[in-house]
Coordinates of C-alpha atoms in Angstrom, one line a residue:
M1 CA 87.0 67.7 110.7
K2 CA 89.3 65.5 108.2
K3 CA 89.0 68.0 105.8
L4 CA 89.5 71.0 108.3
L5 CA 92.8 69.5 109.3
S6 CA 93.8 69.0 105.8
L7 CA 93.3 72.3 105.1
V8 CA 95.2 73.7 107.7
L9 CA 98.1 71.3 106.9
M10 CA 98.0 72.1 103.3
M11 CA 98.1 76.4 104.5
T12 CA 100.8 75.4 106.6
M13 CA 103.0 73.6 103.6
V14 CA 101.9 76.9 101.3
M15 CA 103.1 79.1 103.7
S16 CA 106.6 77.5 104.4
L17 CA 106.9 77.3 100.8
L18 CA 106.1 80.9 100.5
S19 CA 108.2 82.0 103.2
A20 CA 111.2 80.2 101.9
C21 CA 110.8 82.0 98.4
G22 CA 110.7 85.5 100.7
Q23 CA 114.0 84.2 102.4
E24 CA 115.5 84.3 98.9
E25 CA 115.0 88.0 98.7
T26 CA 116.7 89.4 101.6
P27 CA 118.2 92.6 101.1
E28 CA 122.0 92.6 100.4
V29 CA 123.0 96.5 100.9
N30 CA 125.2 96.9 103.7
K31 CA 125.5 99.9 105.8
A32 CA 129.2 100.4 104.8
T33 CA 128.3 100.4 101.2
V34 CA 125.5 102.7 102.1
S35 CA 127.1 105.0 104.1
E36 CA 129.8 105.7 101.6
S37 CA 127.4 106.1 98.8
S38 CA 125.1 108.2 100.8
K39 CA 128.2 110.5 101.0
S40 CA 128.8 110.7 97.6
S41 CA 125.2 111.4 96.6
E42 CA 125.5 114.5 98.6
T43 CA 127.3 116.2 95.8
T44 CA 125.6 114.4 92.9
E45 CA 123.4 116.7 90.7
T46 CA 120.6 114.5 90.1
E47 CA 119.1 117.3 87.8
N48 CA 121.9 116.4 85.5
Q49 CA 120.9 112.8 85.2
D50 CA 118.2 110.9 83.3
P51 CA 115.3 110.6 85.1
V52 CA 115.4 107.6 87.5
K53 CA 112.9 105.0 86.6
I54 CA 110.5 103.7 89.6
R55 CA 107.8 101.1 88.7
I56 CA 105.3 101.3 91.5
Y57 CA 102.2 99.7 92.3
Y58 CA 99.1 101.8 93.0
S59 CA 95.7 100.7 94.5
D60 CA 92.7 102.1 92.2
N61 CA 89.6 103.1 93.8
A62 CA 86.6 103.2 91.7
T63 CA 85.5 106.6 93.2
L64 CA 88.7 108.1 92.4
P65 CA 90.3 106.2 89.0
F66 CA 93.8 106.8 88.5
K67 CA 95.1 108.9 85.3
D68 CA 98.6 109.1 84.7
D69 CA 98.2 112.6 83.4
W70 CA 97.1 114.0 86.8
L71 CA 98.8 117.2 87.1
T72 CA 100.5 115.7 90.5
V73 CA 101.7 112.9 88.5
T74 CA 103.3 114.9 85.6
E75 CA 104.4 117.6 88.0
A76 CA 105.9 115.2 90.7
E77 CA 108.3 113.3 87.6
K78 CA 109.3 117.1 86.6
M79 CA 109.9 118.3 89.8
F80 CA 111.9 115.2 91.3
N81 CA 113.5 114.0 87.8
V82 CA 111.9 110.5 88.1
D83 CA 110.1 108.8 85.4
F84 CA 107.2 106.7 87.1
E85 CA 105.7 103.4 85.8
F86 CA 102.5 103.0 87.9
E87 CA 100.9 99.4 87.8
V88 CA 97.3 100.5 88.8
I89 CA 95.6 97.5 90.5
P90 CA 91.8 97.6 91.5
I91 CA 91.6 97.6 95.3
A92 CA 89.6 94.8 95.6
D93 CA 92.5 92.8 94.3
Y94 CA 95.3 94.9 95.7
A95 CA 96.0 92.7 98.9
T96 CA 96.3 89.8 96.7
K97 CA 98.5 91.2 94.1
V98 CA 101.0 92.5 97.0
S99 CA 101.2 89.4 98.6
L100 CA 101.7 87.3 95.5
A101 CA 104.7 89.7 94.6
L102 CA 105.8 89.5 97.8
N103 CA 105.8 85.8 98.5
T104 CA 107.3 84.9 95.0
G105 CA 109.5 87.9 94.3
N106 CA 108.6 87.6 90.9
N107 CA 108.0 90.7 88.8
A108 CA 107.8 92.7 92.1
P109 CA 107.9 96.3 91.5
D110 CA 110.1 98.8 92.9
V111 CA 107.9 100.5 95.2
V112 CA 104.6 99.6 96.6
L113 CA 102.1 102.1 97.6
Y114 CA 99.1 101.9 100.2
Q115 CA 100.5 99.2 102.6
T116 CA 101.5 98.5 106.2
T117 CA 103.2 95.8 108.0
K118 CA 100.4 94.5 109.7
G119 CA 99.0 91.1 109.3
E120 CA 101.2 88.8 106.7
N121 CA 103.1 91.6 105.6
A122 CA 105.0 91.6 109.0
S123 CA 105.8 87.9 108.4
L124 CA 106.8 88.6 104.7
A125 CA 109.0 91.5 106.6
L126 CA 110.7 89.5 108.7
N127 CA 111.5 86.6 106.3
G128 CA 113.2 88.8 104.1
A129 CA 110.8 89.9 101.5
L130 CA 110.9 93.4 102.3
V131 CA 113.4 96.4 102.9
P132 CA 114.0 97.3 106.5
I133 CA 113.7 101.0 105.4
S134 CA 114.5 102.2 109.0
D135 CA 118.1 100.8 108.3
Y136 CA 118.7 103.7 105.7
A137 CA 117.4 106.5 107.5
E138 CA 120.1 108.5 105.8
Y139 CA 118.2 107.9 102.7
T140 CA 114.8 109.5 104.2
P141 CA 115.7 113.0 105.3
N142 CA 112.4 114.4 104.5
F143 CA 110.4 111.6 106.2
N144 CA 112.3 112.0 109.1
A145 CA 112.0 115.7 109.4
R146 CA 107.9 115.4 109.2
V147 CA 108.0 112.6 112.0
E148 CA 110.0 115.1 114.2
E149 CA 107.7 118.3 113.1
F150 CA 104.6 116.3 114.2
G151 CA 106.1 114.9 117.5
L152 CA 105.4 110.9 115.6
Q153 CA 108.5 109.6 116.9
D154 CA 107.2 107.4 119.6
V155 CA 104.1 106.5 117.3
V156 CA 106.4 105.5 114.4
D157 CA 108.9 103.5 116.7
K158 CA 106.0 101.1 117.5
L159 CA 105.7 100.2 114.2
E160 CA 109.1 98.2 114.4
L161 CA 108.6 94.7 114.0
A162 CA 110.3 92.0 116.5
D163 CA 113.6 92.3 115.0
G164 CA 113.6 96.2 115.7
K165 CA 113.1 97.2 112.5
R166 CA 110.5 99.2 110.3
Y167 CA 109.6 98.1 106.9
Y168 CA 107.6 100.9 105.6
M169 CA 107.4 104.6 105.6
P170 CA 103.8 105.5 106.8
S171 CA 101.4 108.5 105.9
L172 CA 101.6 111.1 108.7
F173 CA 98.9 113.1 110.4
D174 CA 99.1 115.9 112.6
I175 CA 95.3 115.2 113.8
P176 CA 93.5 112.5 113.0
F177 CA 89.8 113.7 111.7
Y178 CA 86.1 112.5 110.9
D179 CA 86.4 112.4 107.2
G180 CA 83.7 109.7 106.3
G181 CA 80.7 107.7 107.9
L182 CA 76.7 107.4 107.6
I183 CA 75.5 109.5 104.5
L184 CA 71.9 109.7 103.8
R185 CA 69.0 111.8 102.3
E186 CA 68.6 114.8 104.5
D187 CA 65.3 116.0 102.4
F188 CA 63.7 112.5 103.1
L189 CA 64.2 113.1 106.9
E190 CA 62.9 116.8 106.7
A191 CA 59.8 115.5 104.3
E192 CA 58.9 112.7 106.7
G193 CA 59.8 114.7 109.8
L194 CA 62.1 112.5 111.2
E195 CA 64.9 113.1 113.3
A196 CA 68.7 112.9 112.6
P197 CA 69.5 109.2 113.7
K198 CA 71.4 109.0 116.8
T199 CA 71.5 105.1 117.3
F200 CA 71.3 102.1 114.8
D201 CA 67.9 101.2 116.0
D202 CA 67.1 105.1 114.7
L203 CA 68.8 104.2 111.2
Y204 CA 66.6 101.2 111.0
V205 CA 63.6 103.4 111.6
I206 CA 64.5 105.9 108.8
L207 CA 65.4 102.9 106.3
K208 CA 61.9 101.2 106.9
A209 CA 60.1 104.3 106.3
Y210 CA 61.9 104.9 102.9
K211 CA 61.4 101.3 102.0
A212 CA 57.5 101.9 102.6
K213 CA 57.3 105.1 100.4
N214 CA 59.7 103.3 98.2
P215 CA 59.1 99.7 97.5
D216 CA 61.6 99.0 94.9
S217 CA 64.3 100.5 96.4
Y218 CA 67.3 98.8 98.8
P219 CA 67.9 102.1 101.2
L220 CA 71.3 101.0 102.4
T221 CA 73.9 100.4 99.9
I222 CA 77.6 100.6 100.1
L223 CA 80.4 100.9 98.1
A224 CA 83.5 98.6 97.2
G225 CA 82.3 95.4 98.9
P226 CA 81.4 95.0 102.8
R227 CA 84.5 96.2 104.2
V228 CA 83.9 100.1 104.2
L229 CA 80.6 99.2 105.8
Y230 CA 82.2 97.1 108.5
R231 CA 85.2 99.3 109.2
M232 CA 82.7 102.5 109.8
T233 CA 80.1 100.8 111.9
M234 CA 81.7 97.4 113.5
P235 CA 83.3 99.9 116.6
S236 CA 80.0 100.8 117.6
Y237 CA 79.5 97.0 118.6
G238 CA 83.4 96.8 120.1
I239 CA 84.6 95.0 117.3
S240 CA 86.8 95.6 114.1
V241 CA 87.2 92.5 112.0
G242 CA 86.9 91.6 108.3
K243 CA 89.4 92.6 105.6
N244 CA 90.0 96.3 106.8
G245 CA 89.8 95.4 110.7
A246 CA 91.9 98.1 112.7
S247 CA 94.1 95.1 113.9
G248 CA 95.1 93.6 110.6
T249 CA 94.3 90.0 111.8
N250 CA 90.7 90.0 110.1
T251 CA 89.2 87.9 113.2
L252 CA 90.4 89.7 116.5
S253 CA 89.5 92.8 118.2
W254 CA 91.0 95.1 120.8
D255 CA 89.5 95.6 124.2
Y256 CA 90.2 98.9 124.9
E257 CA 89.7 98.8 128.8
K258 CA 91.7 95.4 129.2
Q259 CA 94.4 96.5 126.6
E260 CA 94.6 93.2 125.0
Y261 CA 93.0 91.4 122.0
F262 CA 90.1 89.4 121.9
P263 CA 88.4 86.9 119.1
G264 CA 86.3 89.7 117.9
A265 CA 84.9 87.2 115.2
I266 CA 83.0 85.0 117.9
S267 CA 82.4 87.3 120.2
E268 CA 78.7 88.6 121.3
G269 CA 79.6 92.1 119.9
Y270 CA 79.9 90.7 116.7
K271 CA 77.1 88.2 116.8
E272 CA 74.9 91.2 117.7
Y273 CA 76.4 93.3 115.0
I274 CA 75.7 90.5 112.2
S275 CA 72.2 89.7 113.5
Y276 CA 71.4 93.5 112.7
L277 CA 72.6 93.1 109.5
A278 CA 71.0 89.9 108.7
K279 CA 67.6 92.1 109.7
L280 CA 68.1 94.6 107.5
Y281 CA 68.7 92.1 104.8
A282 CA 65.9 90.0 105.4
E283 CA 63.5 93.3 105.1
G284 CA 64.8 94.2 102.1
L285 CA 66.6 97.6 103.6
L286 CA 70.3 96.3 102.8
D287 CA 71.3 96.3 99.0
P288 CA 71.5 92.7 98.4
E289 CA 74.4 93.2 96.0
M290 CA 76.6 94.1 98.7
A291 CA 78.7 90.9 99.0
E292 CA 80.2 91.9 95.8
P293 CA 82.3 95.2 94.7
I294 CA 79.7 97.9 93.9
D295 CA 81.6 99.7 91.7
G296 CA 81.7 103.8 91.8
D297 CA 79.4 104.1 89.0
L298 CA 76.7 101.9 89.8
W299 CA 77.0 103.2 93.5
S300 CA 76.2 106.7 92.3
Q301 CA 73.4 105.6 90.1
K302 CA 71.8 104.0 93.2
M303 CA 72.2 106.7 95.5
A304 CA 71.2 109.6 92.7
T305 CA 68.4 107.8 91.2
G306 CA 66.7 107.2 94.8
K307 CA 67.6 103.0 94.4
A308 CA 69.1 103.9 97.8
M309 CA 69.1 106.4 100.3
A310 CA 71.8 105.7 102.7
T311 CA 75.3 104.6 102.4
Y312 CA 78.9 104.7 104.2
A313 CA 81.2 106.7 102.5
Y314 CA 83.4 109.8 102.7
Y315 CA 82.2 113.2 103.2
D316 CA 83.9 114.2 99.9
Q317 CA 81.9 111.7 98.0
I318 CA 78.7 114.1 98.5
G319 CA 79.1 116.3 96.1
G320 CA 79.6 113.9 93.1
L321 CA 76.3 112.2 94.1
T322 CA 74.7 115.5 94.7
G323 CA 75.8 116.6 90.9
A324 CA 74.5 113.5 89.5
S325 CA 71.1 113.6 91.0
T326 CA 67.8 115.0 89.1
I327 CA 65.6 114.5 92.1
D328 CA 64.2 117.7 93.3
G329 CA 65.4 118.9 96.6
F330 CA 68.0 115.9 96.4
K331 CA 70.2 116.7 99.8
L332 CA 72.8 114.3 101.2
Q333 CA 74.1 114.8 104.6
M334 CA 77.1 113.1 106.8
Y335 CA 76.0 112.2 110.6
P336 CA 78.4 111.6 113.4
S337 CA 79.1 107.6 114.2
L338 CA 75.9 106.0 115.5
E339 CA 75.6 104.5 118.8
G340 CA 75.6 100.7 119.2
T341 CA 75.8 98.1 121.8
A342 CA 79.4 99.8 122.7
G343 CA 78.8 103.3 122.4
A344 CA 79.1 105.6 119.3
H345 CA 82.6 104.5 117.5
H346 CA 84.2 105.3 114.3
Q347 CA 86.7 103.3 112.5
P348 CA 89.9 103.4 115.0
K349 CA 92.9 105.6 113.4
S350 CA 96.5 106.6 114.1
K351 CA 98.5 109.5 113.5
T352 CA 100.2 107.3 110.9
G353 CA 98.5 105.2 108.2
S354 CA 99.3 103.2 105.2
G355 CA 102.3 104.0 103.3
I356 CA 105.1 102.9 101.3
M357 CA 107.3 99.7 101.0
F358 CA 110.2 98.5 99.1
P359 CA 110.4 95.0 98.1
A360 CA 113.8 93.3 98.8
A361 CA 114.5 93.1 95.1
T362 CA 114.7 97.1 95.2
A363 CA 117.7 96.7 97.2
K364 CA 119.6 94.9 94.7
R365 CA 119.1 97.9 92.6
D366 CA 122.5 99.6 91.7
D367 CA 120.8 102.9 92.1
F368 CA 118.7 101.8 95.2
E369 CA 120.0 104.9 97.3
R370 CA 118.8 107.1 94.4
V371 CA 115.4 105.5 94.4
V372 CA 114.7 105.8 97.9
K373 CA 115.9 109.5 98.3
T374 CA 113.7 110.3 95.5
I375 CA 110.7 108.6 97.2
D376 CA 111.5 110.6 100.1
Q377 CA 111.4 113.6 98.2
V378 CA 108.4 112.9 96.1
F379 CA 106.2 112.1 98.9
F380 CA 107.8 113.5 102.3
S381 CA 109.4 117.0 101.1
E382 CA 107.7 120.2 101.6
E383 CA 107.4 120.6 97.8
G384 CA 106.0 117.1 97.5
A385 CA 103.5 117.1 100.3
K386 CA 102.2 120.7 98.9
L387 CA 101.5 118.9 95.3
W388 CA 99.8 116.0 96.6
C389 CA 97.8 117.9 98.9
L390 CA 97.3 121.1 97.2
G391 CA 98.4 121.0 93.4
V392 CA 100.6 123.4 91.8
E393 CA 100.6 127.1 93.1
G394 CA 99.3 129.4 90.5
V395 CA 97.0 126.8 89.2
T396 CA 95.2 125.0 91.4
Y397 CA 95.6 127.6 94.3
T398 CA 97.3 130.9 95.4
M399 CA 98.8 132.0 98.6
E400 CA 97.2 135.5 99.8
D401 CA 98.5 137.0 102.9
G402 CA 99.4 133.3 104.1
K403 CA 96.3 132.0 103.4
I404 CA 95.1 129.3 100.8
K405 CA 93.2 130.7 98.1
Y406 CA 91.3 128.0 95.6
A407 CA 91.3 128.6 91.8
D408 CA 87.7 129.8 91.0
E409 CA 87.4 126.7 89.0
L410 CA 87.4 124.4 92.2
V411 CA 85.5 127.1 94.6
N412 CA 82.6 127.1 91.9
S413 CA 82.8 123.3 90.9
A414 CA 79.4 121.2 91.9
E415 CA 81.6 118.5 93.4
G416 CA 83.3 121.0 95.7
V417 CA 86.6 121.8 96.3
Y418 CA 88.3 118.6 97.8
K419 CA 86.6 116.1 95.1
S420 CA 87.3 118.4 92.3
L421 CA 91.0 118.2 93.5
Q422 CA 91.1 114.7 93.8
I423 CA 89.0 113.7 90.4
N424 CA 90.9 116.4 87.9
Y425 CA 94.4 116.9 89.7
G426 CA 95.0 113.9 91.8
C427 CA 95.4 115.6 95.2
G428 CA 94.1 114.1 98.3
S429 CA 94.5 110.1 97.3
D430 CA 95.0 108.4 100.6
V431 CA 97.5 106.3 98.2
T432 CA 99.9 109.1 97.4
Q433 CA 99.3 111.7 100.1
M434 CA 101.9 111.1 102.9
V435 CA 101.6 114.1 104.9
W436 CA 98.3 115.3 106.2
I437 CA 97.9 118.8 108.3
N438 CA 94.5 119.1 109.6
E439 CA 94.1 122.8 109.3
R440 CA 95.6 122.6 105.6
E441 CA 92.9 119.9 104.7
M442 CA 89.7 121.8 106.8
T443 CA 90.6 124.5 103.9
K444 CA 89.2 122.0 101.3
Y445 CA 85.8 121.6 103.1
D446 CA 82.9 123.8 103.7
E447 CA 81.6 124.7 107.1
N448 CA 79.3 121.8 107.3
Y449 CA 82.1 119.5 107.5
A450 CA 83.9 121.4 110.3
R451 CA 80.4 121.5 112.1
I452 CA 80.2 117.8 112.1
N453 CA 83.7 117.5 112.9
G454 CA 83.1 119.5 115.9
E455 CA 79.9 117.4 117.0
V456 CA 82.4 114.3 116.9
A457 CA 84.8 115.9 118.8
A458 CA 82.5 116.5 121.7
M459 CA 81.1 113.1 121.8
G460 CA 84.3 111.9 123.3
D461 CA 86.3 109.0 122.2
V462 CA 84.6 108.3 119.0
I463 CA 87.7 107.9 117.0
Q464 CA 89.8 105.3 118.9
T465 CA 93.4 104.6 118.4
I466 CA 94.7 101.5 116.3
P467 CA 95.4 98.6 118.0
P468 CA 99.1 97.9 118.9
T469 CA 101.2 95.8 116.7
P470 CA 102.7 92.6 118.3
M471 CA 106.5 92.2 118.5
F472 CA 106.6 88.9 116.6
D473 CA 109.9 87.4 115.6
D474 CA 109.8 85.5 112.3
L475 CA 108.7 82.3 113.3
T476 CA 105.9 83.2 115.5
A477 CA 104.9 85.8 112.7
E478 CA 104.8 82.5 110.1
D479 CA 103.0 80.7 112.9
A480 CA 100.3 83.2 113.0
G481 CA 100.2 83.7 109.2
V482 CA 99.2 80.2 109.0
L483 CA 96.5 80.6 111.3
Q484 CA 95.2 83.6 110.0
T485 CA 94.4 82.4 106.5
P486 CA 91.6 79.8 107.1
L487 CA 90.1 81.6 109.9
F488 CA 89.3 85.0 107.5
D489 CA 88.2 82.6 104.8
T490 CA 85.6 80.7 107.2
F491 CA 84.6 83.9 108.7
E492 CA 83.9 85.7 105.5
V493 CA 81.7 82.5 104.3
W494 CA 80.0 82.4 107.5
A495 CA 79.4 86.2 107.6
D496 CA 78.0 86.3 104.1
A497 CA 75.6 83.2 104.9
F498 CA 74.5 85.0 108.2
I499 CA 73.7 88.4 106.5
T500 CA 72.1 86.8 103.4
G501 CA 69.9 84.1 105.6
K502 CA 71.7 81.1 104.1
K503 CA 72.7 80.3 107.7
S504 CA 70.6 81.6 110.8
V505 CA 72.6 83.6 113.5
E506 CA 69.9 82.1 116.0
T507 CA 70.3 78.1 115.1
D508 CA 73.9 78.3 113.8
W509 CA 75.7 80.5 115.7
D510 CA 77.3 77.7 117.6
A511 CA 78.3 75.7 114.5
Y512 CA 80.2 78.9 113.5
V513 CA 82.0 79.3 116.6
E514 CA 82.8 75.9 116.9
E515 CA 84.2 75.9 113.5
M516 CA 86.4 78.6 114.2
K517 CA 87.6 77.3 117.5
T518 CA 88.4 74.2 115.4
L519 CA 90.7 76.4 113.5
R520 CA 92.4 77.6 116.7
I521 CA 91.3 81.1 116.7
D522 CA 91.6 81.2 120.6
E523 CA 95.3 80.1 120.0
F524 CA 96.0 83.0 117.2
C525 CA 94.7 85.7 119.7
K526 CA 97.0 84.2 122.5
I527 CA 99.7 84.6 120.0
Y528 CA 99.0 88.4 119.5
N529 CA 98.6 88.8 123.3
D530 CA 101.7 87.1 124.1
N531 CA 103.6 89.4 121.8
L532 CA 102.4 92.6 122.9
G533 CA 105.7 93.8 124.1
N534 CA 105.7 96.9 126.4

């Protein structure tokens, strides 16, 4: 107990110090300066200026490694007269690196991609570590136009924090779609006469059958640590916790019927969920390397060689795995969400996603207005949106009778149009594509993908909405932040122990719950529910 109390006290002191650091970085651009500067910029011929230099954080995914010579990058620099300096950070380290930069203000970039103001970032924003970009709407005309075009003003307004300001420019979707889920060897099902899985019990039977035929295998593997598995499967058990949990709290979940948060990390739903994974692990059905991030090459090798036969990933990754396999008849398929104790659900989605934020120091640049306007053009203008989605007309695609026709190189590639566009040209990256138009995206996929999306749509509310963000003031956000970190650290330690059998769900569950309660998970939950607003 003393150790726990000491830990909480220590974290409180650390967060206070870090928040103090953040307060020193409060943006200093005032509205009068902005207005005057904005007017003058309307007549500025930026093409006659030197390229604006922008240092930018990029979250790198092993399945789509960043290349600074991607056509999208080089073309964006030419189109919008910008000289990007990308700092490429592995996705597993990204949140930590961003947190450190925002907390200390030291060596922060001008722009951070692939972030929201959920969780710790909300506290940092309210403490002055981020630019309240909603104050500079006149600098973001392209973003504003997209929000209006998609009818997302109400959704975007809900991203404001307790001070009524929004601190990032989210990516925008006209219609969310089912882009990833359970992917497994369809050729194995056909050979064994097994039906397509509908439930997690069905999946267990399939994995068990594969293990019996391939004793050296670990049938279910995952990519980039447990977070992809968690976020795609937990909702079927009524929870969404962990590093990529939908609420951003890591340990709370959203009750869609009661419209309130509950401590998902100690709920019966989580107990059932973690018990299922522990069973898979104990029987050699789950990859024992799952606790550590499995890089893209190793993950591909496991699937392509038959060391594994199932995974959770995105549809566009099927082509790469199929092309790398030498197994006769190797055939992967993606399946709709499996049914768990709370029904069949996928990761919650919103019509907004992770987006672009500006550290406070960026507002101190003399050319702050130009930086923001350039970012707005690069990612949200019609030309920029097409670039990050489709590439360059005449190179990756042409328009014929109003329809997109992709280059033969893409159409005939073994990896398929979508993956080829990603790998070779940098199109369709969650990090850089900020405008997602469902009809346009579907042109990159095959009829099979459209069929799967149709099946998922017919199942009902498979894709639930992202939980609401509480309207914290800065002190409350700080209080929540102090509670969040030790709770998440403890959750991760216990989750690994439960899955790997170091701790028993049956006999150690009460001790785990008691520890989480000692760390005040109920108080953490109450803070969220008390600040939901209207």
